[in-house]
CSV table of C-alpha atoms and ligand atoms in Angstrom, one decimal:
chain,number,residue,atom,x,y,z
A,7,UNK,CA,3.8,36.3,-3.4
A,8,UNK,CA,4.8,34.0,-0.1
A,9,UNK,CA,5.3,30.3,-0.3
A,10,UNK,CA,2.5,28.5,0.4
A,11,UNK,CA,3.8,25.0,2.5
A,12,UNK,CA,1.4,23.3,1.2
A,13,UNK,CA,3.2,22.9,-1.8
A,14,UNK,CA,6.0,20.4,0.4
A,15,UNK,CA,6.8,17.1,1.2
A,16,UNK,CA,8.7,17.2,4.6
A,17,UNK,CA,11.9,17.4,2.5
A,18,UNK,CA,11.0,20.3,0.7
A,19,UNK,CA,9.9,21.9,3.5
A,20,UNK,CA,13.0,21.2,5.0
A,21,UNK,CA,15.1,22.7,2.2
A,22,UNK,CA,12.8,26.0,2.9
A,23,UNK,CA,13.3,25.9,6.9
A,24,UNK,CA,17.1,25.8,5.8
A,25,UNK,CA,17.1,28.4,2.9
A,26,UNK,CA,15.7,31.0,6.2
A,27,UNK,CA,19.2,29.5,8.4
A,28,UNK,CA,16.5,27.4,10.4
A,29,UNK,CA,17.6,24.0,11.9
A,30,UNK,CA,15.7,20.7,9.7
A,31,UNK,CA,13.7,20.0,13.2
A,32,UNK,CA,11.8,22.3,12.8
A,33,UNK,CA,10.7,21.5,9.5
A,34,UNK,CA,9.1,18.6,11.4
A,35,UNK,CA,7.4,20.8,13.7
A,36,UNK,CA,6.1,23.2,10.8
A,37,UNK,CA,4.7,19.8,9.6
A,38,UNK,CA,3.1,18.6,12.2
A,39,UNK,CA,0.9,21.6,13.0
A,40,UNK,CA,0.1,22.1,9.7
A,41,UNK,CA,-0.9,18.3,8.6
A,42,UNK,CA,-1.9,16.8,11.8
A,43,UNK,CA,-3.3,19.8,13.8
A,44,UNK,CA,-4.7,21.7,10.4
A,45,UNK,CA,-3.0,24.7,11.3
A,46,UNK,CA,-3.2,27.8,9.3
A,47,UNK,CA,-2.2,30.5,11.5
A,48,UNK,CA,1.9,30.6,12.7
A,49,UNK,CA,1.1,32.3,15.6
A,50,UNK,CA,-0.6,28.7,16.8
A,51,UNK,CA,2.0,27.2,16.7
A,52,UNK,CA,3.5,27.3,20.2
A,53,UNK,CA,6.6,25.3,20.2
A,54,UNK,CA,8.3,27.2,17.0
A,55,UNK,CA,11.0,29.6,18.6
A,56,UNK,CA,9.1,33.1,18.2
A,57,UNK,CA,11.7,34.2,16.4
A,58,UNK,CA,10.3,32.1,13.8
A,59,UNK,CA,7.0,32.4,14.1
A,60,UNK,CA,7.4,36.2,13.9
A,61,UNK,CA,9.5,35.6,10.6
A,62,UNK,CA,7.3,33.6,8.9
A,63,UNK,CA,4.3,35.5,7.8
A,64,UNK,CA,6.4,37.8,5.8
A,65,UNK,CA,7.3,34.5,3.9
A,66,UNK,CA,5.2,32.3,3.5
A,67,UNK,CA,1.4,31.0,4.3
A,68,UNK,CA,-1.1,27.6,4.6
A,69,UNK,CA,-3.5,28.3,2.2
A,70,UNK,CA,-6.5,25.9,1.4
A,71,UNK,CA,-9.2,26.2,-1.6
A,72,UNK,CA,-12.2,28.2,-1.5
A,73,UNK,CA,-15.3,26.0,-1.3
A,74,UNK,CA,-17.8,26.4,-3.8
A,75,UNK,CA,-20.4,23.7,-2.5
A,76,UNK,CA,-21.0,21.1,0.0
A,77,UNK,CA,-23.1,18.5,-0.1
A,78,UNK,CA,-24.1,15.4,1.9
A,79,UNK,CA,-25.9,12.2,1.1
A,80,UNK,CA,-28.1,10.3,3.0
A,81,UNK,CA,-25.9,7.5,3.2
A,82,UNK,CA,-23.2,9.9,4.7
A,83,UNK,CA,-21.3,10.7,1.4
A,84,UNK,CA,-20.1,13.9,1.3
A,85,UNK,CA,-19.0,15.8,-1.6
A,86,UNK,CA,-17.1,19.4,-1.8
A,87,UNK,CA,-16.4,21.1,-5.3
A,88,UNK,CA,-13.3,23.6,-4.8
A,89,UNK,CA,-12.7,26.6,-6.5
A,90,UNK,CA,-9.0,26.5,-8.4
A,91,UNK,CA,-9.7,29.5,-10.0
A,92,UNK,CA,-10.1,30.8,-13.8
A,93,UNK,CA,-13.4,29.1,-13.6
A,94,UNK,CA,-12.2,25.9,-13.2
A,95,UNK,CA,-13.2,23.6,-10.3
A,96,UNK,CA,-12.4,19.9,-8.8
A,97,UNK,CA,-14.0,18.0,-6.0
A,98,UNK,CA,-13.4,15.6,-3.6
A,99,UNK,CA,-15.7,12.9,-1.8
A,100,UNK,CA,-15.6,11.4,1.4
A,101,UNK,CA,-17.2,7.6,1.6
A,102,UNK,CA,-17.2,6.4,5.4
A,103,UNK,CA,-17.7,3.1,5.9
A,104,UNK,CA,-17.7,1.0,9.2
A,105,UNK,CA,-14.0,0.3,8.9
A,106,UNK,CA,-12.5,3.3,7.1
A,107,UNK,CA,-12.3,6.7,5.7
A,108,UNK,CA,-12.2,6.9,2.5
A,109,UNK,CA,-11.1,10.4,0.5
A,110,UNK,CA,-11.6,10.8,-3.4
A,111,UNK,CA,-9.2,13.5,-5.1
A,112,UNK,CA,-8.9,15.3,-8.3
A,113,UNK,CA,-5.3,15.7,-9.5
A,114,UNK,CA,-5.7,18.1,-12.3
A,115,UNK,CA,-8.4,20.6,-13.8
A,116,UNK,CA,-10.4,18.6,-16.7
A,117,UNK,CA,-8.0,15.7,-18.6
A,118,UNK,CA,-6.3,15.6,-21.5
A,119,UNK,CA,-6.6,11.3,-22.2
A,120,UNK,CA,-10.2,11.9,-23.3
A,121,UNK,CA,-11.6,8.8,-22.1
A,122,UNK,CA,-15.2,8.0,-24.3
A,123,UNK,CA,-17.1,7.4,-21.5
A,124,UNK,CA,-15.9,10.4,-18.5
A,125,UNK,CA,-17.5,13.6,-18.6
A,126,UNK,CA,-14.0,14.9,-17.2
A,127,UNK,CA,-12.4,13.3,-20.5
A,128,UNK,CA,-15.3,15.2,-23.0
A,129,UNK,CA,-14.5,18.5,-20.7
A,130,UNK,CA,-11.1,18.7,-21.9
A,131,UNK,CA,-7.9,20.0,-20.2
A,132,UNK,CA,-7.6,22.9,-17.8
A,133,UNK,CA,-4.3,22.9,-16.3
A,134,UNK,CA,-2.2,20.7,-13.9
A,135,UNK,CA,-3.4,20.9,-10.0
A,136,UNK,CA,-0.2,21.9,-7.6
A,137,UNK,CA,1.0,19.6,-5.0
A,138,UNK,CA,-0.6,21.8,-2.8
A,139,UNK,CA,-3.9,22.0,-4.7
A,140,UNK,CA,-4.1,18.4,-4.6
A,141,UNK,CA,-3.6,18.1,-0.9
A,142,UNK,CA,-5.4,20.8,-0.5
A,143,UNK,CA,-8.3,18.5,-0.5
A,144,UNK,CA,-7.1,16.2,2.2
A,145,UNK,CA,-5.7,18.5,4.7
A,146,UNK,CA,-9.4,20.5,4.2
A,147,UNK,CA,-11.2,17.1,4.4
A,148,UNK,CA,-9.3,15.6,7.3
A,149,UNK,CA,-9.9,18.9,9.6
A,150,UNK,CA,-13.1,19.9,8.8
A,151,UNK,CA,-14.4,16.1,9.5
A,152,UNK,CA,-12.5,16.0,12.5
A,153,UNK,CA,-14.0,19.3,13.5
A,154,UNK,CA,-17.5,17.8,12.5
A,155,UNK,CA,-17.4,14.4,14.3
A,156,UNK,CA,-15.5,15.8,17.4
A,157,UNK,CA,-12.8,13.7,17.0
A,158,UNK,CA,-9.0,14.0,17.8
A,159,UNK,CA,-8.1,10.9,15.8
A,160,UNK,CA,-8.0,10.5,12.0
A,161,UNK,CA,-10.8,10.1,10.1
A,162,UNK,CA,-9.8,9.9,6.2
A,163,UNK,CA,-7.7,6.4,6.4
A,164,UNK,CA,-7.8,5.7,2.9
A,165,UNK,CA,-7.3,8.5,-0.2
A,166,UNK,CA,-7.8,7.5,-4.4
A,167,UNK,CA,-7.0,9.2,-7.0
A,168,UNK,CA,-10.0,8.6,-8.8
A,169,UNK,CA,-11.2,12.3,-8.8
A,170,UNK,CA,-10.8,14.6,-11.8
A,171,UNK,CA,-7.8,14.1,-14.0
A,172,UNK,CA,-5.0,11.9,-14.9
A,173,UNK,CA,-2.9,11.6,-11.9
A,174,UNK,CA,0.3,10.3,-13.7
A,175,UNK,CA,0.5,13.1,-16.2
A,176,UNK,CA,0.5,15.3,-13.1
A,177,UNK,CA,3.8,13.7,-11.5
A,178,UNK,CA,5.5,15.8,-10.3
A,179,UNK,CA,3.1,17.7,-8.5
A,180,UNK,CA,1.9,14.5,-7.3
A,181,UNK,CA,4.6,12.9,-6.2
A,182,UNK,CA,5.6,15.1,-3.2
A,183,UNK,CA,1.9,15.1,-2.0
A,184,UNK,CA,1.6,11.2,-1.8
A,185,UNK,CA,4.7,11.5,0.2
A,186,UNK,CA,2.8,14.0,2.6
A,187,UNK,CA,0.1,11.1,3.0
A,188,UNK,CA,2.2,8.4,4.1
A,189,UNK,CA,4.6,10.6,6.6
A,190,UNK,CA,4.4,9.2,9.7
A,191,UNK,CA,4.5,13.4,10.4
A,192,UNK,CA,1.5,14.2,8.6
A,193,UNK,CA,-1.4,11.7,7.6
A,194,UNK,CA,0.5,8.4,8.6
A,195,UNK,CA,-1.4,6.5,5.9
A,196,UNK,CA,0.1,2.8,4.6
A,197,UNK,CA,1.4,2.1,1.3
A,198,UNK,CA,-2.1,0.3,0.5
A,199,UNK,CA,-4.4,2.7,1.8
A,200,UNK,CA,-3.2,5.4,-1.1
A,201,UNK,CA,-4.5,4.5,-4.2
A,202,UNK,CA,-3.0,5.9,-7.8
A,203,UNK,CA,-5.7,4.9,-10.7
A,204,UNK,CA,-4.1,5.8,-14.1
A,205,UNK,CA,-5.4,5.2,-17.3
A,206,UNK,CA,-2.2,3.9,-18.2
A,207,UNK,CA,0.9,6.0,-18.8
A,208,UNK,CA,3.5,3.5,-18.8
A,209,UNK,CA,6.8,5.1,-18.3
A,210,UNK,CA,5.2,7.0,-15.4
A,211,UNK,CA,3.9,3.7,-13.9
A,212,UNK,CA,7.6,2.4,-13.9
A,213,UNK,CA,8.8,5.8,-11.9
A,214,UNK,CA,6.1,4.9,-9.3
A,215,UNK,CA,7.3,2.0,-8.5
A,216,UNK,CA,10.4,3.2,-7.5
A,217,UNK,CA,9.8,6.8,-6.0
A,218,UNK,CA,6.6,5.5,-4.1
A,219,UNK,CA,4.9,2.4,-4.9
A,220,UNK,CA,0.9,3.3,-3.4
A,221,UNK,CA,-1.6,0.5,-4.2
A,222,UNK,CA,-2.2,1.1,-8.6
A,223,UNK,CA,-5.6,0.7,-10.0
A,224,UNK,CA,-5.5,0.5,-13.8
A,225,UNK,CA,-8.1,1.0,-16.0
A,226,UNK,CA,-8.5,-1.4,-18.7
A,227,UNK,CA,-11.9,-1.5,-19.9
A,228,UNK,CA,-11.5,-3.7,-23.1
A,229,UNK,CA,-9.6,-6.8,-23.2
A,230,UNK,CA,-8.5,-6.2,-27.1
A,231,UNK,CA,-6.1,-3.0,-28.4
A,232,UNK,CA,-8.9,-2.0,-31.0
A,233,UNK,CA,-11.6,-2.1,-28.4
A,234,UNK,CA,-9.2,0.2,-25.9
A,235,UNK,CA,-8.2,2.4,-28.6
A,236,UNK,CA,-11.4,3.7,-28.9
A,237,UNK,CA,-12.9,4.0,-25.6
A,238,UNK,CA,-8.9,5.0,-23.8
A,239,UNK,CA,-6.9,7.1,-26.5
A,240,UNK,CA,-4.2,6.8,-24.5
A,241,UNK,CA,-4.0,3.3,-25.3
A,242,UNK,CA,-2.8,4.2,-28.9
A,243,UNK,CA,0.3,5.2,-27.0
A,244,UNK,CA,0.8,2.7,-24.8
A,245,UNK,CA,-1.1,-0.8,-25.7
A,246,UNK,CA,-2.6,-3.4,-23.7
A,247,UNK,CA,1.0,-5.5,-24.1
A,248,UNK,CA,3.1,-2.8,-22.6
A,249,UNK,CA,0.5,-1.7,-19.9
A,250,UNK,CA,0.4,-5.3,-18.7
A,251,UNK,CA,3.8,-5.6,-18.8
A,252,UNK,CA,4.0,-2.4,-16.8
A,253,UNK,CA,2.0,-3.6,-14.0
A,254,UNK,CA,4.5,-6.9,-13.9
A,255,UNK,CA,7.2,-4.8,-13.4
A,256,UNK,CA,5.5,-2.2,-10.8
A,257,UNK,CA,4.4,-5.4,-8.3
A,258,UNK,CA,8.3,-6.5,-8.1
A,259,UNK,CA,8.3,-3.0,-6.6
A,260,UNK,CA,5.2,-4.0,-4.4
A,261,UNK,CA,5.6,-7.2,-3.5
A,262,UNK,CA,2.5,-9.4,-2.3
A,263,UNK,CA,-0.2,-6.5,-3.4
A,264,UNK,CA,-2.6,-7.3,-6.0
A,265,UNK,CA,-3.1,-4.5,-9.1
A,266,UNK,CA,-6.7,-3.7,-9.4
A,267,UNK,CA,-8.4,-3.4,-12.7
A,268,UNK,CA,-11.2,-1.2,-13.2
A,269,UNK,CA,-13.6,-1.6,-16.0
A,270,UNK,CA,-16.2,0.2,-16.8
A,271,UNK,CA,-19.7,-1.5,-18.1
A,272,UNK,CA,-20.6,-0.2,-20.9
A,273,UNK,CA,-24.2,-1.8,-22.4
A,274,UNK,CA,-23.3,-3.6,-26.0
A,275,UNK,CA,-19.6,-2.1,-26.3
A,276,UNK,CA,-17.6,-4.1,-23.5
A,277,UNK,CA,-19.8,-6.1,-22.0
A,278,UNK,CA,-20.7,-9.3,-23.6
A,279,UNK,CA,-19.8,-12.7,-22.5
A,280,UNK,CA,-17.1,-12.8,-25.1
A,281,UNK,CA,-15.1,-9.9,-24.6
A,282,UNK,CA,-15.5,-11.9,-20.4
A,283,UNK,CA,-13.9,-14.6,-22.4
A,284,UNK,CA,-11.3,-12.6,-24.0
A,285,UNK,CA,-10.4,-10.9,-20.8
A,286,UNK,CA,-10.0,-14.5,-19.3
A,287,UNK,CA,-7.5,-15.4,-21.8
A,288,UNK,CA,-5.5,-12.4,-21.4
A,289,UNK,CA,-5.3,-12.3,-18.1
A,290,UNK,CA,-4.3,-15.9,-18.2
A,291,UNK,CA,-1.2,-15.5,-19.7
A,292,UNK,CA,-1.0,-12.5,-17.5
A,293,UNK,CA,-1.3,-14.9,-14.5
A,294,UNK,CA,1.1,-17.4,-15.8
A,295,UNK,CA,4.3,-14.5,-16.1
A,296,UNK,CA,2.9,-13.8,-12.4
A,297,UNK,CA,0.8,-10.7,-12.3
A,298,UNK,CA,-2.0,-11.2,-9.4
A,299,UNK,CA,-5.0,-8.9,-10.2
A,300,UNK,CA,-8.3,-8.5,-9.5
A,301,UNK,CA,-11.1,-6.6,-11.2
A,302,UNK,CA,-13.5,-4.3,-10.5
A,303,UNK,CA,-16.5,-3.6,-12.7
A,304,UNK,CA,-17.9,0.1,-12.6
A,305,UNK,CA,-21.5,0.4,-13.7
A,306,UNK,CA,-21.3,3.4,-16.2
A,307,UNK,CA,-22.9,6.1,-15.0
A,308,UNK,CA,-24.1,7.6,-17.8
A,309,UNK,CA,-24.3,11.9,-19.2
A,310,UNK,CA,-25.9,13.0,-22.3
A,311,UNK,CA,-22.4,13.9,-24.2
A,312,UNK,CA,-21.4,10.2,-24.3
A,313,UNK,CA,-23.9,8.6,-25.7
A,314,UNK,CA,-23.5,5.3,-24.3
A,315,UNK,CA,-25.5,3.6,-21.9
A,316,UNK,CA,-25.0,1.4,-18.5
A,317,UNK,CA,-24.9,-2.6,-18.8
A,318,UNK,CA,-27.9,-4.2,-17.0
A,319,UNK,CA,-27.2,-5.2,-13.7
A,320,UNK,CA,-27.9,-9.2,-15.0
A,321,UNK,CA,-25.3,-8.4,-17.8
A,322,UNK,CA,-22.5,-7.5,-15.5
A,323,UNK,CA,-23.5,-10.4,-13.2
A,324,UNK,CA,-22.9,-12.8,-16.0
A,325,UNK,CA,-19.7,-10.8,-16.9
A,326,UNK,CA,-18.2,-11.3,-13.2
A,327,UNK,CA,-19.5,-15.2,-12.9
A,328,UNK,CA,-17.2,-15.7,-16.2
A,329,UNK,CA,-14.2,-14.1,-14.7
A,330,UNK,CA,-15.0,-15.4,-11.3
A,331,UNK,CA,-15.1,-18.8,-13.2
A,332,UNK,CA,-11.9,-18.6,-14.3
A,333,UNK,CA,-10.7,-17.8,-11.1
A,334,UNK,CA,-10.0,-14.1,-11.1
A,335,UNK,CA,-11.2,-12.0,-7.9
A,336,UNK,CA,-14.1,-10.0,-9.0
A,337,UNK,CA,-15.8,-7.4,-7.2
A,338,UNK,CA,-19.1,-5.2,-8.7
A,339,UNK,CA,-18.6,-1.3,-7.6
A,340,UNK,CA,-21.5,-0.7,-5.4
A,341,UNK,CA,-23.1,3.2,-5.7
A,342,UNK,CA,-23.0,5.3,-3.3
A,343,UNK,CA,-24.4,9.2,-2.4
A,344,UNK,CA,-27.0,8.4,-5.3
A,345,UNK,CA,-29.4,11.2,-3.9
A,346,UNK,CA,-26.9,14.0,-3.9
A,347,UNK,CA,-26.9,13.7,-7.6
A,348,UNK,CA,-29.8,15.1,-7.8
A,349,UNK,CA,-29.0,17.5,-5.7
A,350,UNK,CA,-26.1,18.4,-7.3
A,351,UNK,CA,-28.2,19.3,-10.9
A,352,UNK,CA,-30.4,21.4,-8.9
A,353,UNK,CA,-28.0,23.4,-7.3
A,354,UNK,CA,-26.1,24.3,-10.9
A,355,UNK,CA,-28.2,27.3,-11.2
A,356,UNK,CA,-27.1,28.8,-7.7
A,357,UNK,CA,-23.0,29.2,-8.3
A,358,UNK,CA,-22.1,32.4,-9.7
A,359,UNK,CA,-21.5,33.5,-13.3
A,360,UNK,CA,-17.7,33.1,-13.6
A,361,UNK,CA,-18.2,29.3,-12.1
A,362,UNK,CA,-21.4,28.3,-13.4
A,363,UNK,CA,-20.2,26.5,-16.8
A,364,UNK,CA,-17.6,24.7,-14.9
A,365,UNK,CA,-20.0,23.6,-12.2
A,366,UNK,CA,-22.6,22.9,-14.1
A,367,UNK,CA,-19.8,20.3,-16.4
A,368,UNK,CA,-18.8,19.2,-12.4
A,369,UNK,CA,-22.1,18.8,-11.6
A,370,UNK,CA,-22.4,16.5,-14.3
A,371,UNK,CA,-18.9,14.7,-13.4
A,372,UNK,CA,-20.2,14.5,-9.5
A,373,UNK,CA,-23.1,12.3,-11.0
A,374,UNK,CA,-20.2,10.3,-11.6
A,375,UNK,CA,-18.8,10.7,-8.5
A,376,UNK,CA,-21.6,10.5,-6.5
A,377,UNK,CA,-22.9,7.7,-8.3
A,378,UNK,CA,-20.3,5.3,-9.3
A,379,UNK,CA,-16.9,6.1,-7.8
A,380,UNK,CA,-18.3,7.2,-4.8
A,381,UNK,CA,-18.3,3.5,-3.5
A,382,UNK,CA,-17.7,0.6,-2.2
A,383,UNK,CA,-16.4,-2.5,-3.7
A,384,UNK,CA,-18.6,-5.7,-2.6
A,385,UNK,CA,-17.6,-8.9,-3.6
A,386,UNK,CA,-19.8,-10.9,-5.2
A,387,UNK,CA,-20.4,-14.4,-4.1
A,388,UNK,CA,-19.0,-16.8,-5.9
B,419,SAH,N1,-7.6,9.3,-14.8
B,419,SAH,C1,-7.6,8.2,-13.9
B,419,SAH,C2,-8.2,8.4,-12.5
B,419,SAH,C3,-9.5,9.2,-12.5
B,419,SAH,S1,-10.9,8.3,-13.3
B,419,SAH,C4,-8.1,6.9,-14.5
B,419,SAH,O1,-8.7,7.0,-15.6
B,419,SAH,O2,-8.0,5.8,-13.9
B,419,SAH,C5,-11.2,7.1,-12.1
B,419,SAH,C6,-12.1,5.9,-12.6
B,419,SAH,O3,-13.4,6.3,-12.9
B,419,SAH,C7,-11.5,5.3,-13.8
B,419,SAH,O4,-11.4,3.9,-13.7
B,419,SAH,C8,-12.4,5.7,-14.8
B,419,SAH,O5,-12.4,4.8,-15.9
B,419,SAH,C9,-13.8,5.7,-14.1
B,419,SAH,N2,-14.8,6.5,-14.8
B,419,SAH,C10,-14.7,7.6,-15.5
B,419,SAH,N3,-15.8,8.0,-16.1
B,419,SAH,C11,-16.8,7.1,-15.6
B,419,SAH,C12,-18.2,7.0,-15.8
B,419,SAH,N4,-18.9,7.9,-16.5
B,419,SAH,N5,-18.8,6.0,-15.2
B,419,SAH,C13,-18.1,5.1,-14.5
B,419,SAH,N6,-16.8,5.2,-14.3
B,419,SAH,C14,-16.1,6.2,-14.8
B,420,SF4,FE1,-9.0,11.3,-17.7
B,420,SF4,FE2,-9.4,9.1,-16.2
B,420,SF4,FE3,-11.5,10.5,-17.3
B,420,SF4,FE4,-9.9,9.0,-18.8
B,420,SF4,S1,-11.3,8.2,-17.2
B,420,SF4,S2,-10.6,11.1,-19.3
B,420,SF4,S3,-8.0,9.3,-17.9
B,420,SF4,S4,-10.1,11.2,-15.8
């Protein structure tokens, strides 16, 4: 079994170039065909001595993931499902707007938090996705895009890591590949255009600041510990308190960037004007030790398993004016790729046998995806 490069950051890749007596450089070359040219094939790549390029096949290889579907919304939404193997699969979604490229990636099979309301949560845990699984996505993505739209030029500007999974209980295997992202040799992408959402594992938030601190979402979805426990499990582990104070410590690391929190509207559990309130006062004292956030309220798109419902549009209207009231910055997650759903549910049937549980429970998971993360925050007037 070869190497697949992939799996490195430009150190690590590095490290291999030397472990074969090659100079560092061309480390950098290796990188550069592979990230910003999508190169798969050695014998491409011109400017590598031939030596090398001879050498290299016996040692190593670019390897994507297989694609199990495709599909595209009419709004221009476009959603792939990979096949990891073992059954299992994850997908990412591209959301182009005017200004940007947005890329949504999974960062492990399933999820072991068990969030109430995420069909990835009720689906359990599969395994940990490899730093080259996870970009994987984005190097596919990126190329295949560019191929589509003709371009030379860069088309995914943005990448979250809102897909399937908990991306900090995958770190290291996610670390290296959000170095690959901002590399000024590979994807070039700014500290604020990578996003790291994370249900909350605290000592993993503190490492991030350090080793690589990307914009954080966090997601909070109850303003009280008793509410939390029962809708994030995790939050039995690490409680509101420490999360918050978390996030204090991860923007000294990040200076001038705000720390989104994502909440997702549930209809009569987290919704009503006075758990607004109690978020107010929470966030308050948050304000006062310095913390600048903003929200973002997820409509809840809903699947059979959870038994829970989404809030009424005027519900989470009146739940933003309260927080907008107080003066926090509140946006309301616009959906996107809504028709694709559908789509999606339909096509279930068509994958094979070994895949068809998995895509059918992905299927599901895209509904979320399609229909909720696949979006686009819009700020509500105040
Ligand atoms: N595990 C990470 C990242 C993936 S989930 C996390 O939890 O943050 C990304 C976002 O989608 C999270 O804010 C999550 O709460 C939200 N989400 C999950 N299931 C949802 C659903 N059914 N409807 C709306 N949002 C959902
Ligand atoms: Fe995992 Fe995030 Fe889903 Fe919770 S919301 S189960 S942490 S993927």
């Amino acid at each position: 079994m070869t190497t697949n490069l992939l799996n490195f950051d430009l150190e690590g890749l590095a490290a291999f170039c030397e472990s074969l007596g090659e100079k560092r450089f061309r480390a950098m070359q290796l990188f550069r065909w592979i990230h910003q040219r999508g190169a798969s094939d050695f014998s491409q790549m011109t400017d590598l001595a031939k030596s090398l390029r001879e050498k290299l096949p016996a040692l190593a290889h670019i390897q994507g993931l297989p694609v199990v579907s495709r599909h595209d919304s009419a709004d221009g939404t476009i959603k792939w499902l990979f096949d990891v193997g073992a059954g299992d699969v994850v997908e990412a979604v591209f959301i182009p707007e005017t200004d940007r490229g947005t890329l949504c990636i999974s960062s492990q099979a399933g999820c072991a938090v068990g969030c109430r309301f995420c069909s990835t949560g009720h689906q359990g845990f599969s395994r940990n996705l490899t730093t080259a699984e996870i970009l994987a996505q984005l190097w596919f993505a990126e190329h295949e895009l560019r191929r589509q739209f003709g371009k030379d030029e860069r088309v995914i500007s943005n990448v979250v890591m809102m897909g399937m999974g908990e991306p900090l209980q995958n770190y290291a295997q996610l670390l290296p590949a959000l170095k690959v992202m901002l590399d000024d040799h590979a994807y070039g992408m700014s500290r604020r255009r990578v996003t790291v959402s994370t249900s909350g594992v605290v000592p993993m938030i503190d490492r991030l600041a350090v080793d690589c601190p990307v914009a954080l979402a966090v997601s909070l979805h109850a303003p009280s510990d008793e509410l939390r426990d029962q809708l994030v499990p995790l939050n039995r582990k690490y409680p509101i308190a420490e999360l918050l104070e978390a996030c204090l410590r991860y923007q000294a690391h990040a200076p001038r960037d705000f720390i989104t929190f994502e909440y997702c509207m549930l209809d009569g559990v987290n919704d009503q004007p006075e758990h607004a309130h109690e978020l107010v006062k929470l966030m308050k004292q948050q304000a006062l030790s310095g913390l600048s956030c903003k929200f973002n309220l997820i409509p809840f798109n809903p699947f059979p398993a959870s038994g829970l419902k989404r809030s009424a549009m005027p519900q989470v209207l009146q739940f933003a004016k309260i927080l907008m009231a107080a003066g926090i910055v509140t946006t309301i997650r616009k959906t996107r790729g809504d028709d694709i759903d559908a789509a999606c549910g339909q096509l279930a049937g068509d994958v094979q046998d070994r895949t068809g549980a998995r895509e059918r429970m992905a299927s599901q998971r895209q509904g979320m995806l399609g229909g909720i993360k696949v979006v686009i925050d819009k700020r509500i007037a105040s």
